[in-house]
Tab-separated table of C-alpha atoms in Angstrom:
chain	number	residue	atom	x	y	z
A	22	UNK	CA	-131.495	49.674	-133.023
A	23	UNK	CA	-134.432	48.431	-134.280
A	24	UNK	CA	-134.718	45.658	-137.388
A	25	UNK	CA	-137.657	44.051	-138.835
A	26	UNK	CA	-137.756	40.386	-139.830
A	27	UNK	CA	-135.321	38.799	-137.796
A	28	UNK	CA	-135.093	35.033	-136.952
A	29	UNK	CA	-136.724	35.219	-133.898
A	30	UNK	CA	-133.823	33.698	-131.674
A	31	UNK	CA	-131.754	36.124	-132.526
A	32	UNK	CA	-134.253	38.952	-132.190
A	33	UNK	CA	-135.209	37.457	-128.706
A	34	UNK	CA	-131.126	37.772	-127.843
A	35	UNK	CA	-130.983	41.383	-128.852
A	36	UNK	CA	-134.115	42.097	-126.805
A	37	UNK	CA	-132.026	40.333	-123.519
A	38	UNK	CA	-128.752	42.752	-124.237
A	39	UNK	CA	-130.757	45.678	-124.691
A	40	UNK	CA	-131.503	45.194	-120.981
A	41	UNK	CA	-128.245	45.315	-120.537
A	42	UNK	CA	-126.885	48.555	-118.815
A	43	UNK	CA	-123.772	47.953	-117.369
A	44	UNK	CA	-120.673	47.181	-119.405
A	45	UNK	CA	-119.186	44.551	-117.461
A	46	UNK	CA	-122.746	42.731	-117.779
A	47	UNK	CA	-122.579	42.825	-121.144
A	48	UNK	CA	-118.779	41.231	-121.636
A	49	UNK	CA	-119.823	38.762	-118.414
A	50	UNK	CA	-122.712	37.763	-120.749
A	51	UNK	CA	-120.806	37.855	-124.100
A	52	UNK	CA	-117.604	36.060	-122.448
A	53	UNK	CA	-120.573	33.035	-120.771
A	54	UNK	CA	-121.630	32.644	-124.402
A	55	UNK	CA	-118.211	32.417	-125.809
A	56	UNK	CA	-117.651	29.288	-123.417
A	57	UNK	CA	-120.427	27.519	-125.377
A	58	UNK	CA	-118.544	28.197	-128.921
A	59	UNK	CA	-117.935	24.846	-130.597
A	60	UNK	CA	-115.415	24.592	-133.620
A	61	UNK	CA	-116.018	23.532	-137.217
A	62	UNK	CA	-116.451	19.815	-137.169
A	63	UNK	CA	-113.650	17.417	-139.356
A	64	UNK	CA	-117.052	16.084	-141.402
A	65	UNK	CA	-117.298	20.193	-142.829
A	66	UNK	CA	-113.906	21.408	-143.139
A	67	UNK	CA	-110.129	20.258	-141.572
A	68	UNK	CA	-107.250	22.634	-141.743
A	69	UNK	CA	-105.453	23.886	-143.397
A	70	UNK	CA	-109.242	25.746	-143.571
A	71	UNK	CA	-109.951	27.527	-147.241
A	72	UNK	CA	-108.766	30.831	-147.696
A	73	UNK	CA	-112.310	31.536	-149.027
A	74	UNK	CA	-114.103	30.903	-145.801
A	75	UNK	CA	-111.778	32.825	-144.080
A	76	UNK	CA	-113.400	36.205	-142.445
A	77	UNK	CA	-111.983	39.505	-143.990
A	78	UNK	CA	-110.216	41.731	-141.267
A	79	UNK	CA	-111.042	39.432	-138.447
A	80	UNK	CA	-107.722	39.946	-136.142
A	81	UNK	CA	-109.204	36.416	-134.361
A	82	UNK	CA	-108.334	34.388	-137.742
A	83	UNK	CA	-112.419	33.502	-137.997
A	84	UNK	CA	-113.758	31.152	-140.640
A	85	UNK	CA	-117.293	30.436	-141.721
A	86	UNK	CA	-119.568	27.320	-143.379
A	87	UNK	CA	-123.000	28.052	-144.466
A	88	UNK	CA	-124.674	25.004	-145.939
A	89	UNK	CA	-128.440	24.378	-146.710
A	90	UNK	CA	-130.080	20.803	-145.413
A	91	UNK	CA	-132.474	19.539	-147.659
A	92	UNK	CA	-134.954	21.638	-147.069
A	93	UNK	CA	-133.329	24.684	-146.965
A	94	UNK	CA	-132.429	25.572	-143.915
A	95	UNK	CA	-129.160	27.298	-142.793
A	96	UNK	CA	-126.487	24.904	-141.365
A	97	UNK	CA	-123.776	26.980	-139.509
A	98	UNK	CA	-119.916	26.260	-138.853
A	99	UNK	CA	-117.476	28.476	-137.516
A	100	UNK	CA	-113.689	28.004	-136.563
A	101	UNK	CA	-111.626	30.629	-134.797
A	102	UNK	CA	-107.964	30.300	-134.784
A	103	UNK	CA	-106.975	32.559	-132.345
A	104	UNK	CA	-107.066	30.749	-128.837
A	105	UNK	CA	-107.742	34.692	-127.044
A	106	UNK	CA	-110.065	35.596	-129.658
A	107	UNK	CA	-112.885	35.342	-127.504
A	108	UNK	CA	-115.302	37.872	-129.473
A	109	UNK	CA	-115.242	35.766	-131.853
A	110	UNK	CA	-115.807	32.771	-130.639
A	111	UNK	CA	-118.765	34.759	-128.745
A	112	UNK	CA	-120.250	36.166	-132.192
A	113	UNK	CA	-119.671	32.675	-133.901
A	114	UNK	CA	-121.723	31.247	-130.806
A	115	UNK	CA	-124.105	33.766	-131.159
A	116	UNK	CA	-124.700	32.908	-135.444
A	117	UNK	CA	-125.036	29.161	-135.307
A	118	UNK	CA	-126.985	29.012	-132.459
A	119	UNK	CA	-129.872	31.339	-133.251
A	120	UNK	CA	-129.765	31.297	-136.919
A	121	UNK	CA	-129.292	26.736	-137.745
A	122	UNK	CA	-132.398	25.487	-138.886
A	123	UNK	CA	-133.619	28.943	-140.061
A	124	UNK	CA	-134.486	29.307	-143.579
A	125	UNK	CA	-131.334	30.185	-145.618
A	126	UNK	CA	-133.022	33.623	-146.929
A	127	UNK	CA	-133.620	34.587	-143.153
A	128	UNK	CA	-129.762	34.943	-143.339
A	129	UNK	CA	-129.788	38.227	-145.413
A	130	UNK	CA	-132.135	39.880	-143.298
A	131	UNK	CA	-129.441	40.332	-140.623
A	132	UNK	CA	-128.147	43.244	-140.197
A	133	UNK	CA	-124.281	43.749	-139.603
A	134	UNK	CA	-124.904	46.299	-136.920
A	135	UNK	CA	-126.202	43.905	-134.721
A	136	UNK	CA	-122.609	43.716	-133.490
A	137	UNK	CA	-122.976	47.022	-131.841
A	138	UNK	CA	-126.156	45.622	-129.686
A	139	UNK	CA	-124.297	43.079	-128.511
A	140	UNK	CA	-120.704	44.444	-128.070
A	141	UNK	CA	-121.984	48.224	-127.431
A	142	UNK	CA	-121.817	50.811	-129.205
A	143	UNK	CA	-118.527	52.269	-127.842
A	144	UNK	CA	-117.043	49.495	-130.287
A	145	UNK	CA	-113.835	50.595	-132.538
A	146	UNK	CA	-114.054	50.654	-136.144
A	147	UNK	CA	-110.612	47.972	-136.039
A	148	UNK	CA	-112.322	45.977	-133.259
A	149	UNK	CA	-116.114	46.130	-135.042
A	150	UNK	CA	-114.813	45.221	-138.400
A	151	UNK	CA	-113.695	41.840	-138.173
A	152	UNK	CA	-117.098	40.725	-136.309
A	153	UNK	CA	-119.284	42.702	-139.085
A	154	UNK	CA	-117.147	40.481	-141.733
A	155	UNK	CA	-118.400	37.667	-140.100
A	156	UNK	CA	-122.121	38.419	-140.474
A	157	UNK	CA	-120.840	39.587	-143.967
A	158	UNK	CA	-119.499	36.426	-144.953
A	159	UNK	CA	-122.220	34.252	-143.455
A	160	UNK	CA	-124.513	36.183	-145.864
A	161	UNK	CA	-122.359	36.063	-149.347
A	162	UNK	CA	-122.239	32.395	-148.796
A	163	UNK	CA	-125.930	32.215	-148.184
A	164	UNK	CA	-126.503	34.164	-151.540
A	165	UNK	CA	-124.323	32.247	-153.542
A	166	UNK	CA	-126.267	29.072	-152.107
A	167	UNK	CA	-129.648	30.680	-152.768
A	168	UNK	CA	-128.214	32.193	-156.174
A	169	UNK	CA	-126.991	28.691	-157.565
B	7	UNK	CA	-82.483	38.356	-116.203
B	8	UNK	CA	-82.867	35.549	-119.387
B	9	UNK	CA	-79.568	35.760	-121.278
B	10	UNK	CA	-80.624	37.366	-124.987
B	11	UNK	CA	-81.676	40.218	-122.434
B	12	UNK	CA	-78.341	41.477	-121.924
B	13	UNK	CA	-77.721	42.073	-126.096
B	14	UNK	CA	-80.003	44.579	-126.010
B	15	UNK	CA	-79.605	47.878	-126.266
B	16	UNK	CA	-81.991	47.970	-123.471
B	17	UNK	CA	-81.337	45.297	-121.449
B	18	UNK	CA	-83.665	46.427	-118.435
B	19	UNK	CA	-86.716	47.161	-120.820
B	20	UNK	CA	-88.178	43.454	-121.182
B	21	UNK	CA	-89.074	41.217	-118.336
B	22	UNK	CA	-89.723	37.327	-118.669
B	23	UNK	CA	-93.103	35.646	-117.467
B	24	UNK	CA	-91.173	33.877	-114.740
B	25	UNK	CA	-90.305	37.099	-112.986
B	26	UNK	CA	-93.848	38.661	-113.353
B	27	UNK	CA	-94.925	35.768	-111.639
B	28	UNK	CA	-92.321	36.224	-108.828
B	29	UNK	CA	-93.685	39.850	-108.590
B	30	UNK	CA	-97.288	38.756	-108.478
B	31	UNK	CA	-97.550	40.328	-104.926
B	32	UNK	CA	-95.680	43.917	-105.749
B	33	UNK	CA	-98.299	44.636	-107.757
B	34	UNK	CA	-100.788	45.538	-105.652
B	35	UNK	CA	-98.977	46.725	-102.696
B	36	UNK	CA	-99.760	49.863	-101.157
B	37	UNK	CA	-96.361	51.181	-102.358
B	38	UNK	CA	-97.541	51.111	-105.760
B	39	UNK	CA	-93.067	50.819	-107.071
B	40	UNK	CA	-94.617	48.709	-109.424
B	41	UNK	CA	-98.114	47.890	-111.443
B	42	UNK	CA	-99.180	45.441	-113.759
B	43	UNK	CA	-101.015	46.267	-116.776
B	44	UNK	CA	-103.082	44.347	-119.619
B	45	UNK	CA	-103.912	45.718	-122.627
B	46	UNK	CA	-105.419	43.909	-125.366
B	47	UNK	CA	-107.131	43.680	-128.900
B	48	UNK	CA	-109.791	42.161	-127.714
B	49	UNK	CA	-112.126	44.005	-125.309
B	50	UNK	CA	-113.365	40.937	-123.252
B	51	UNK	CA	-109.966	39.308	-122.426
B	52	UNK	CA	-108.828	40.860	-119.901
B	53	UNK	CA	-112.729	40.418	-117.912
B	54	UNK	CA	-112.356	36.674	-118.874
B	55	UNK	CA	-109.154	35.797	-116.793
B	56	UNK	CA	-105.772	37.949	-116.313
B	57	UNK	CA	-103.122	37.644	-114.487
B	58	UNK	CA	-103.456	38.011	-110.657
B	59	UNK	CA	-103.232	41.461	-110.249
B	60	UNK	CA	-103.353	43.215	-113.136
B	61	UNK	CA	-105.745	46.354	-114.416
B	62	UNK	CA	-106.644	46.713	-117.468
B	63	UNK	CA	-106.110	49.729	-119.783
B	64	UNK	CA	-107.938	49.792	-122.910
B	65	UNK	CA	-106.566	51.642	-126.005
B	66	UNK	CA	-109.730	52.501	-127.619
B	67	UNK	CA	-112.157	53.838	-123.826
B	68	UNK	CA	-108.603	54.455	-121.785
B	69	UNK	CA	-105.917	56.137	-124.101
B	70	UNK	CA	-108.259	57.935	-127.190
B	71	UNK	CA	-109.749	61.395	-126.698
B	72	UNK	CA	-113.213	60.404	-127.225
B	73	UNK	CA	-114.014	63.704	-129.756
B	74	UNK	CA	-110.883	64.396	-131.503
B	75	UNK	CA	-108.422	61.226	-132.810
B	76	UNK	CA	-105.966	62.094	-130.314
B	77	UNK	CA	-104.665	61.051	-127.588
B	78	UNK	CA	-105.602	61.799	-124.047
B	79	UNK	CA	-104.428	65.410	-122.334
B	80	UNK	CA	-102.564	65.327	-119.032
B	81	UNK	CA	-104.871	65.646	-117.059
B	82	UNK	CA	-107.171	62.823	-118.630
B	83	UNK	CA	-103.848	60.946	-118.328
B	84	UNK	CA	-103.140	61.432	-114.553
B	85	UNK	CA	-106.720	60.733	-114.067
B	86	UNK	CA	-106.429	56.999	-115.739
B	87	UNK	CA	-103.168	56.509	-113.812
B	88	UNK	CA	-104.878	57.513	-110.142
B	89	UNK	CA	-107.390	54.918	-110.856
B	90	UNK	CA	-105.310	52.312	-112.000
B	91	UNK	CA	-102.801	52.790	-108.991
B	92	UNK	CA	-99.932	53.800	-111.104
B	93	UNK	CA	-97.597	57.053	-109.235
B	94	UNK	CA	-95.751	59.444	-111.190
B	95	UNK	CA	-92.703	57.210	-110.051
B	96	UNK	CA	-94.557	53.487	-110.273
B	97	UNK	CA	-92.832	51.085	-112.637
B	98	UNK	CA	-95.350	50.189	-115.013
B	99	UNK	CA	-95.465	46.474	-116.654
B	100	UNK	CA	-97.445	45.817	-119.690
B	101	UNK	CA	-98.507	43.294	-121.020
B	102	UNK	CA	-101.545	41.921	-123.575
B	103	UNK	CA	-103.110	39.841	-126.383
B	104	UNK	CA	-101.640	39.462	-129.865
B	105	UNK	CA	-98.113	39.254	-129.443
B	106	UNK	CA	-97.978	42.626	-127.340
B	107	UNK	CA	-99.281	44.814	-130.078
B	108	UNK	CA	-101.156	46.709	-127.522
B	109	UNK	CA	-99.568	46.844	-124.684
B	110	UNK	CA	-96.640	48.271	-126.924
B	111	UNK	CA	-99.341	51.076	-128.146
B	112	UNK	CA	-100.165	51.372	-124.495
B	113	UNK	CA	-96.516	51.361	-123.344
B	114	UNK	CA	-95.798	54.199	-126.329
B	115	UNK	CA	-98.455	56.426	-125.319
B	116	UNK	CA	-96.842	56.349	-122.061
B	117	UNK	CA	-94.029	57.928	-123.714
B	118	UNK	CA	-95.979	60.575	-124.954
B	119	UNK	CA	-96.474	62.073	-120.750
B	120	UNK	CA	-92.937	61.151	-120.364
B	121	UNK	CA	-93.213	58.322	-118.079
B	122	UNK	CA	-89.973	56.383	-118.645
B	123	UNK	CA	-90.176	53.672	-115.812
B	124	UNK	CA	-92.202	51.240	-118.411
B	125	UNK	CA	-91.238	47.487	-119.059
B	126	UNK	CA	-92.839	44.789	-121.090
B	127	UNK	CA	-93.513	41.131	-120.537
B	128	UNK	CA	-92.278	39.496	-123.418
B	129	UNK	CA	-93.892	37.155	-124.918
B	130	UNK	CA	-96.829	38.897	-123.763
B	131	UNK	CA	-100.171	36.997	-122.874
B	132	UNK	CA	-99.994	33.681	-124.959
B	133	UNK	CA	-96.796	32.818	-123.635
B	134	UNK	CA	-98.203	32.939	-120.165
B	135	UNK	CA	-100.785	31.116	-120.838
B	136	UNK	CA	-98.678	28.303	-122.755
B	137	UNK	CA	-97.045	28.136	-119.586
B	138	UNK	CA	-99.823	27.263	-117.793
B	139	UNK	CA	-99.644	29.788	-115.439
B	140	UNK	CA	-102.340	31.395	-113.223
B	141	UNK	CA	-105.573	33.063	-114.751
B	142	UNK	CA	-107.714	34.702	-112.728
B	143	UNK	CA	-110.962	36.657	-112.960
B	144	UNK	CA	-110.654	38.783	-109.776
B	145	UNK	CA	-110.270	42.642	-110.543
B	146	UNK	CA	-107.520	44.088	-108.055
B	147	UNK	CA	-109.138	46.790	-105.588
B	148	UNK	CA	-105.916	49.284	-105.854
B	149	UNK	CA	-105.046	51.962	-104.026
B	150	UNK	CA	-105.631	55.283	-105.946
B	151	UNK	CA	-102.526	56.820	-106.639
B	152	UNK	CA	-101.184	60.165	-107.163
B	153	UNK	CA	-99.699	61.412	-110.430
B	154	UNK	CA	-98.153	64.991	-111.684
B	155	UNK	CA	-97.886	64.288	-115.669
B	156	UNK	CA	-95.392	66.426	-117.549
B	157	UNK	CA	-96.446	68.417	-120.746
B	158	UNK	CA	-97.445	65.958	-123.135
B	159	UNK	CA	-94.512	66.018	-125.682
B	160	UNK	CA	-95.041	64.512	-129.061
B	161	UNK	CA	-92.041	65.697	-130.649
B	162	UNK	CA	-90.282	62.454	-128.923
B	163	UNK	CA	-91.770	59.758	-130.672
B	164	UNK	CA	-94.877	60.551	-132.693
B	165	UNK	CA	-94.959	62.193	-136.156
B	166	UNK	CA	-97.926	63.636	-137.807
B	167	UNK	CA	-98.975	63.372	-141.836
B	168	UNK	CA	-96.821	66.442	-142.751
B	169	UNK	CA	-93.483	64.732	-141.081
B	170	UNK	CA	-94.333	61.518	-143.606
B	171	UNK	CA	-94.905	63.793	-146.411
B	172	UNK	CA	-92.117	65.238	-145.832
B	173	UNK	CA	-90.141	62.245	-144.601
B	174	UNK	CA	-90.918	60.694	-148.871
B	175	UNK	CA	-87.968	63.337	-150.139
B	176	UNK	CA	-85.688	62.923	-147.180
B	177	UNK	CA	-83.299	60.300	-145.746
B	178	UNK	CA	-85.497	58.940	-143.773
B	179	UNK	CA	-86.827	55.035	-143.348
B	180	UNK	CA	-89.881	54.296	-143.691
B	181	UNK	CA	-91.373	50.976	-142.147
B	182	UNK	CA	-94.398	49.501	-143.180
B	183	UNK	CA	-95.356	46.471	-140.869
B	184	UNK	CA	-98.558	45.455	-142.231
B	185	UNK	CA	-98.773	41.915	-143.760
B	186	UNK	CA	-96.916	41.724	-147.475
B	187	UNK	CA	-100.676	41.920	-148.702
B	188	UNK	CA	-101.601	45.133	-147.229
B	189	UNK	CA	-98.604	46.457	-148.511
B	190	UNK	CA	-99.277	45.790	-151.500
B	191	UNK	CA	-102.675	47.289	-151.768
B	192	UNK	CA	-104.362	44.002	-152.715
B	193	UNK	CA	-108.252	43.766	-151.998
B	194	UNK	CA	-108.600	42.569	-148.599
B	195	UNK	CA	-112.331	42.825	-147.906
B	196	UNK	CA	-115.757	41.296	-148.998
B	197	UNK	CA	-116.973	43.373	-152.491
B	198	UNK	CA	-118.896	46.353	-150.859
B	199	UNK	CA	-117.385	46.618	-147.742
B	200	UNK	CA	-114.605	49.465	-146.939
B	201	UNK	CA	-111.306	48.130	-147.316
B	202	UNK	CA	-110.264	48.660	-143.366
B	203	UNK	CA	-111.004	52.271	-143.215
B	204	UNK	CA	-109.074	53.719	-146.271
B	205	UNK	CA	-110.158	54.374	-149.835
B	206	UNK	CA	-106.928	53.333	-151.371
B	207	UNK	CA	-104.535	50.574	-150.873
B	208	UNK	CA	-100.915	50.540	-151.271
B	209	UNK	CA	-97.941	52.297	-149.183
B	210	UNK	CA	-96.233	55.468	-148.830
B	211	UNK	CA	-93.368	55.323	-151.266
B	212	UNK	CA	-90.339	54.302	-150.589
B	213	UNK	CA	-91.573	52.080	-147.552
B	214	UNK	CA	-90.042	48.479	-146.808
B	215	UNK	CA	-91.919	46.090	-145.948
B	216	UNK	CA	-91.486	44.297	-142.745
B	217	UNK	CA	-94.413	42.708	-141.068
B	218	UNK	CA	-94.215	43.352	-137.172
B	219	UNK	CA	-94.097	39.775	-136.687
B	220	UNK	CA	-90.718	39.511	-138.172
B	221	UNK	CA	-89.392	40.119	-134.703
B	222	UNK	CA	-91.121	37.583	-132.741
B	223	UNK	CA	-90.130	33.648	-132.352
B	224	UNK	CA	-92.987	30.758	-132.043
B	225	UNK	CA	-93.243	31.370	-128.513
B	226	UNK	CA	-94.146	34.457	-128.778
B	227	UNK	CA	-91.069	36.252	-127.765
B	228	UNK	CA	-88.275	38.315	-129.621
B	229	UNK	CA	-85.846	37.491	-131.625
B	230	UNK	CA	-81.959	37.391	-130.128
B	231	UNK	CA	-80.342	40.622	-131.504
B	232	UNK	CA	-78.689	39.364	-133.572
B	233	UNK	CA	-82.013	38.077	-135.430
B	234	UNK	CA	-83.368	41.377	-135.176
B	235	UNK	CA	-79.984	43.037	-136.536
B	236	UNK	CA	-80.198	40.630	-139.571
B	237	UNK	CA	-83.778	41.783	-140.493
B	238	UNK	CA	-83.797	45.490	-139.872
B	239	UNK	CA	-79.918	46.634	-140.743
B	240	UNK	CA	-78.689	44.054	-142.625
B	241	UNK	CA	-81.390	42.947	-145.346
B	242	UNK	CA	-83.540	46.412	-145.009
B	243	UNK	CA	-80.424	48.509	-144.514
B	244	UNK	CA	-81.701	50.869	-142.162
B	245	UNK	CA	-79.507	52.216	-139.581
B	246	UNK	CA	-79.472	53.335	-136.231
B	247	UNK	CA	-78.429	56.849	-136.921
B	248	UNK	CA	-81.140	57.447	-139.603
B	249	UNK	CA	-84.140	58.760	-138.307
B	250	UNK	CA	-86.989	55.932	-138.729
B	251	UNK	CA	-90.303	56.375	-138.749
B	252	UNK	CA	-92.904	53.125	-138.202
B	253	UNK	CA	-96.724	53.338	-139.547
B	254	UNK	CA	-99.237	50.131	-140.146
B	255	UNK	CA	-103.215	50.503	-140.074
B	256	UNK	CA	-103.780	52.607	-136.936
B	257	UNK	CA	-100.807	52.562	-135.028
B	258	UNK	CA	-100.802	49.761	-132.514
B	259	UNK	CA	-98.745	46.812	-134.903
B	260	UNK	CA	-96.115	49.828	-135.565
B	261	UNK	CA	-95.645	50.884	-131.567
B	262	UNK	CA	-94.617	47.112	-131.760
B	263	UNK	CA	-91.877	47.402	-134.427
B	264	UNK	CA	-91.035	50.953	-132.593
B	265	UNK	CA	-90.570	49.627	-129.513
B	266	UNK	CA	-87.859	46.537	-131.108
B	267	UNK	CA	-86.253	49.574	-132.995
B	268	UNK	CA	-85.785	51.713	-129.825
B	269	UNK	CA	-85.312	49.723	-127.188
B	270	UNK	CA	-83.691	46.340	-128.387
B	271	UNK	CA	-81.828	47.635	-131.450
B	272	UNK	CA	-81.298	50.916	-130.138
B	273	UNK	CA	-82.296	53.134	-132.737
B	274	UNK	CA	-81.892	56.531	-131.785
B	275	UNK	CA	-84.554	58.282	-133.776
B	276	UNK	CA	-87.549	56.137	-134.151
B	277	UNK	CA	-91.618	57.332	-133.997
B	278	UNK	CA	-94.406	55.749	-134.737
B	279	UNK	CA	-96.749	57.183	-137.130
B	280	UNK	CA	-100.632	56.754	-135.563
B	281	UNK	CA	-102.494	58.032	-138.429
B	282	UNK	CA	-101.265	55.162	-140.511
B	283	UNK	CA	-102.610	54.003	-143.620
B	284	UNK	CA	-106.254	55.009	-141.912
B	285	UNK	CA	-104.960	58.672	-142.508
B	286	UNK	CA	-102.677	58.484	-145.552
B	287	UNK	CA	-104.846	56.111	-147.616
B	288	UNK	CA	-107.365	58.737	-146.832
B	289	UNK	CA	-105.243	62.010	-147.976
B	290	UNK	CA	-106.291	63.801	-151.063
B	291	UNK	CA	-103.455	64.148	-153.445
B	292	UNK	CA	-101.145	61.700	-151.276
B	293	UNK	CA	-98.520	59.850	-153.335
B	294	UNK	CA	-98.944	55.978	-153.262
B	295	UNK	CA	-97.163	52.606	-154.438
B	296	UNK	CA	-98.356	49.202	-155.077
């Protein structure tokens, strides 16, 4: 799918899994980036986390943190409770790492289908919906930080 | 066999991690008595790490018709199992992410072709891995096997929209085993996003609530019967004579609950609803509580 205005990490990420033909390429790719995933650091947010960061439908028990730095730019946490929920972890990887430092507004601009670019589009709707809920979440915090 | 085994109704039907690991080797013989199979919620465990020997059947690619929401046809079905090594007469052991909600699914669908030589690791794949057992990421090169599927038969343990609409006036249990929330139709979802798949929240009346985790311990594994016999009979009073019927979002949570009712309570008329509340919170016209 094609999207216009996206922080160009990301955009340079989809471009890499749209190369992509073979399934097990993809998950090999998706399961290398989970490795990298690095949890919500005790100077953001210790458990018990907030129920109001917690993702919506996310079988994986995902939470996000979007804060602005002083010059408002997006500042990314994510925690994932589940120790097997390695999508998540993998789409939590995938957020902070190509969206941090971006300008917070650049965080609307993505679009929740970017889940099927990177996880294919043979995706369920059960399996699809916790990881769009992410993206979904990342963005109501950003508006609420942009709105205030 | 581990001791709360034996209570069972089944007592043949579960298998602990200890002997999966002693059968590590049976697995991918070129007898093919028995196979080991992983099926998960998440669609890049399994090609992470596994166990040594194991295949991987996914519910969504594997076990759905990829047109109609339905399950695969015989041949479709004898297909998978040729691939995956499994005989008409293999003893197939499942086993999978989230406490075993879809290997369960996986193991119920099995049902559906009539293959009855099915057992389940319990505690499923956390308790391995608390164990520290072996991982690896090597996909077993099996044997293809042969299998002659019988006439898919429903009837056994699957009902269909009409049965639960039906099953509202009658004597029958209904078990919902979503979380207390779901149950109660609360909002569960970010304002303008669907509320997992169904326009209106709630349950089918006359449902109790019991969350499929109710059966499980910390560890992962069931309960001791007479844990489970507390919880199902005794504070839900449903009995093992009374025709049951399980349902949660899309089936997979209730094949859990389904497969405690059947084979470690003994139930003797138990299905599993699959259209769950993606269906019935769909339905025109369908009666609801909250």
């Amino acid at each position: 799918m094609t999207y216009t205005n996206l922080p160009i990490k990301l955009q340079a990420l989809l471009d890499e899994f749209a190369e992509i033909k073979e399934k097990s390429e993809r998950y090999q790719m998706l399961i290398y980036l989970a490795d990298d995933f690095t949890e919500v650091p005790p100077s953001v947010a210790t458990r018990p986390f907030p129920e109001q960061n917690k993702v919506p439908a996310c079988e994986s028990q995902a939470y996000v943190w979007v804060q602005s730095d002083e010059n408002g730019k997006a500042l990314l946490d994510f925690a994932v409770e589940n120790p097997q929920g390695i999508s998540a972890k993998a789409m939590a990887f995938i957020l902070k790492d190509t969206l941090t430092g971006e300008p917070l507004e650049s965080l609307l601009r993505v679009d929740e289908n970017i889940v099927f670019d990177l996880y294919g589009k043979e995706l369920s709707m059960g399996r699809s919906a916790g990881l769009t809920s992410m993206i979904a979440l990342m963005k109501a915090q950003a508006k609420s930080i942009l709105s205030n | 066999m581990e001791e709360k085994f034996k209570e069972y109704n089944n007592s043949e039907i579960l298998v602990t991690t200890q002997w999966v690991e002693d059968h590590i080797k049976d697995f991918a013989d070129q007898k093919g008595d028995y196979r080991l199979v992983e099926s998960n919620e998440d669609p890049l465990l399994y090609h992470s790490k596994h166990i040594p020997n194991a295949v991987e059947i996914d519910w969504t690619s594997d076990l759905n018709d990829p047109v109609t929401r339905d399950y695969i046809n015989e041949k479709q079905f004898e297909e998978l199992c040729s691939k995956k090594g499994i005989s008409t007469d293999t003893t197939v052991v499942f086993y999978g992410d989230k406490n075993n909600w879809w290997s369960a699914y996986a193991l119920w669908v099995f049902q559906l072709f009539g293959h009855e030589k099915v057992k389940l690791m319990d505690g499923g794949r956390i308790k391995w891995e608390k164990e520290n057992r072996k991982l690896v990421k090597e996909i077993p090169e099996l044997p293809k096997a042969i299998y002659k599927s019988k006439i898919r038969n429903d009837k056994t343990v699957r009902v269909f929209r009409d049965d639960v609409l039906a099953a509202i006036k009658l004597n029958i249990g209904l078990v919902d085993v979503r979380s207390p929330e779901e149950f109660r139709g609360e909002r569960l979802h970010i304002p303008g996003y669907p509320n997992e798949g169904a326009l209106r929240g709630g349950h089918i009346p006359g449902a109790h609530s019991i969350p499929w985790a109710s059966s499980i311990q910390e560890d992962g594994s069931f309960k001791p019967l007479k844990d489970l016999k507390k919880i199902y009979e005794n504070e839900n009073n449903l009995s093992k004579k009374q025709p049951v019927i399980t349902y949660c979002r899309i089936g997979e949570r209730s094949s859990h609950t389904w497969f405690v009712l059947k084979y470690l309570l003994g139930f003797e008329n138990v299905k599993n609803y699959d259209g769950s509340w993606t269906e019935y919170g769909n339905l025109v016209g369908a009666p609801i509580e909250k």
